[in-house]
Coordinates of C-alpha atoms in Angstrom, one line a residue:
M161 CA 5.6 28.2 70.5
K162 CA 7.0 24.6 70.7
V163 CA 7.5 23.5 74.6
A164 CA 9.3 20.3 75.6
F165 CA 8.7 17.9 78.5
A166 CA 11.2 15.4 80.1
T167 CA 9.5 12.5 80.6
T168 CA 9.4 8.7 81.9
D169 CA 5.4 8.1 80.6
F170 CA 4.5 10.4 78.1
V171 CA 1.9 11.9 81.1
H172 CA 4.0 13.5 84.1
I173 CA 6.8 16.1 84.1
D174 CA 9.4 13.3 85.8
G175 CA 12.5 13.1 84.2
H176 CA 16.1 14.8 84.8
F177 CA 17.3 17.1 81.6
G178 CA 21.0 14.9 81.5
S179 CA 19.6 11.6 81.5
S180 CA 16.1 11.9 79.9
K181 CA 15.9 9.3 77.5
Q182 CA 12.9 11.2 75.5
M183 CA 11.0 14.6 75.6
A184 CA 7.4 15.2 74.7
L185 CA 7.0 18.2 72.3
Y186 CA 3.7 20.0 72.0
E187 CA 2.7 23.3 69.9
V188 CA 1.4 25.5 72.2
D189 CA -0.6 28.9 71.4
D190 CA -3.6 30.9 72.6
K191 CA -6.2 28.6 70.9
G192 CA -4.9 25.2 72.6
Y193 CA -1.9 22.7 72.0
E194 CA -1.1 19.8 69.7
A195 CA 1.0 17.0 70.5
L196 CA 4.0 16.8 68.3
E197 CA 6.7 13.8 67.3
P198 CA 8.7 13.1 70.5
L199 CA 12.3 13.4 70.7
T200 CA 14.2 10.0 71.7
F201 CA 17.9 10.3 72.9
G202 CA 19.9 7.1 73.1
G203 CA 23.2 6.1 74.5
N204 CA 24.4 6.0 78.3
L205 CA 22.7 9.3 79.6
E206 CA 23.3 7.9 83.4
Q207 CA 25.3 10.1 86.1
D208 CA 28.2 7.7 86.3
A209 CA 28.8 7.7 82.0
P210 CA 32.3 9.5 81.0
K211 CA 32.7 13.0 81.2
Q212 CA 33.0 13.4 77.2
D213 CA 30.3 11.0 76.6
K214 CA 28.1 13.2 79.0
L215 CA 29.1 16.3 76.8
E216 CA 28.6 15.0 73.8
K217 CA 24.9 13.9 74.7
L218 CA 24.5 17.1 76.6
H219 CA 25.1 19.1 73.4
A220 CA 23.2 16.9 70.9
K221 CA 20.1 17.6 73.5
V222 CA 20.5 21.3 73.7
E223 CA 20.8 21.4 69.9
A224 CA 17.8 19.1 69.3
L225 CA 15.9 21.4 71.3
L226 CA 16.8 24.9 69.9
D227 CA 13.6 25.3 68.2
C228 CA 11.3 24.8 71.9
T229 CA 10.5 28.2 74.0
I230 CA 10.7 26.8 76.8
V231 CA 11.8 22.7 78.3
Y232 CA 10.1 21.3 81.7
V233 CA 12.1 19.2 83.5
L234 CA 11.9 17.6 87.0
E235 CA 15.8 18.4 87.7
I236 CA 18.4 20.2 85.5
G237 CA 22.4 20.6 86.4
G238 CA 23.3 24.3 86.1
P239 CA 25.8 23.6 82.9
A240 CA 22.8 22.3 81.3
A241 CA 20.3 24.9 82.0
G242 CA 23.3 27.4 81.1
R243 CA 23.7 26.0 77.8
L244 CA 19.7 26.0 77.4
I245 CA 19.7 30.0 78.3
N246 CA 22.4 30.9 76.0
K247 CA 20.7 29.3 73.1
K248 CA 17.2 31.4 74.1
V249 CA 15.7 28.2 75.2
T250 CA 14.0 28.2 79.0
P251 CA 14.3 25.6 81.5
M252 CA 11.6 25.7 84.0
K253 CA 11.2 22.8 86.8
S254 CA 7.9 21.0 87.4
T255 CA 6.8 21.1 91.1
S256 CA 6.8 17.7 91.5
A257 CA 7.4 13.8 89.8
E258 CA 3.6 14.0 90.2
Q259 CA 2.7 17.3 88.0
T260 CA 1.5 15.9 84.7
I261 CA 2.1 17.5 81.2
T262 CA -1.6 18.7 80.5
E263 CA -1.8 20.5 83.7
V264 CA 1.0 22.5 82.3
L265 CA -0.5 22.9 79.1
D266 CA -3.8 23.6 80.0
R267 CA -1.9 26.6 82.1
L268 CA 0.3 27.9 79.5
V269 CA -2.9 28.4 77.0
E270 CA -4.7 30.1 80.0
T271 CA -1.5 32.7 80.4
L272 CA -1.3 32.8 76.4
K273 CA -5.0 34.1 76.3
G274 CA -4.1 36.6 79.2
S275 CA -1.7 38.6 79.8
P276 CA 2.2 36.7 79.9
P277 CA 4.7 37.7 82.4
P278 CA 7.7 39.1 81.2
W279 CA 9.7 35.9 80.6
L280 CA 7.4 34.6 78.6
R281 CA 6.8 37.7 76.4
K282 CA 10.6 38.0 75.9
A283 CA 10.5 34.3 75.0
L284 CA 7.7 34.5 72.4
Q285 CA 9.4 37.3 71.1
K286 CA 12.2 35.4 70.1
T287 CA 10.1 32.5 68.5
S288 CA 8.2 35.6 66.0
E289 CA 11.8 37.1 65.3
S290 CA 13.0 33.4 64.4
D291 CA 10.1 33.0 61.8
L292 CA 10.3 36.5 60.6
E293 CA 14.0 35.4 59.9
A294 CA 13.2 32.6 58.4
V295 CA 10.5 34.1 56.2
L296 CA 12.9 36.7 54.9
E297 CA 15.5 33.8 54.0
E298 CA 13.0 32.4 51.7
V299 CA 12.7 35.6 49.5

């Protein structure tokens, strides 16, 4: 599964979803994880940006994360969380700005080796279904 992290330094999960200018991306399975090319977002992403600009940026950010199973953030607003959930992407809040990406990745790998909680099994099922759909489209 692909997992994204809102980060300012590519070490900590310390970014607010709406104003984050970059997302670290990882491919994760029960054997480990691999860093992917990060996503970067330009423009005025701050809270005081004009409403239309913020909506366009939010839409673009959600669209860029559609192939992710989980997006970890320090903070996320209700409308942004709702948009992710509607697209079957699970937003998760970090415990603090000091929580590291590797800490979460290590825990995810261990969880995948064992018995994932129901929400994660459901998210993984979505990933498997989209993989199957892609294969069927090629046939």
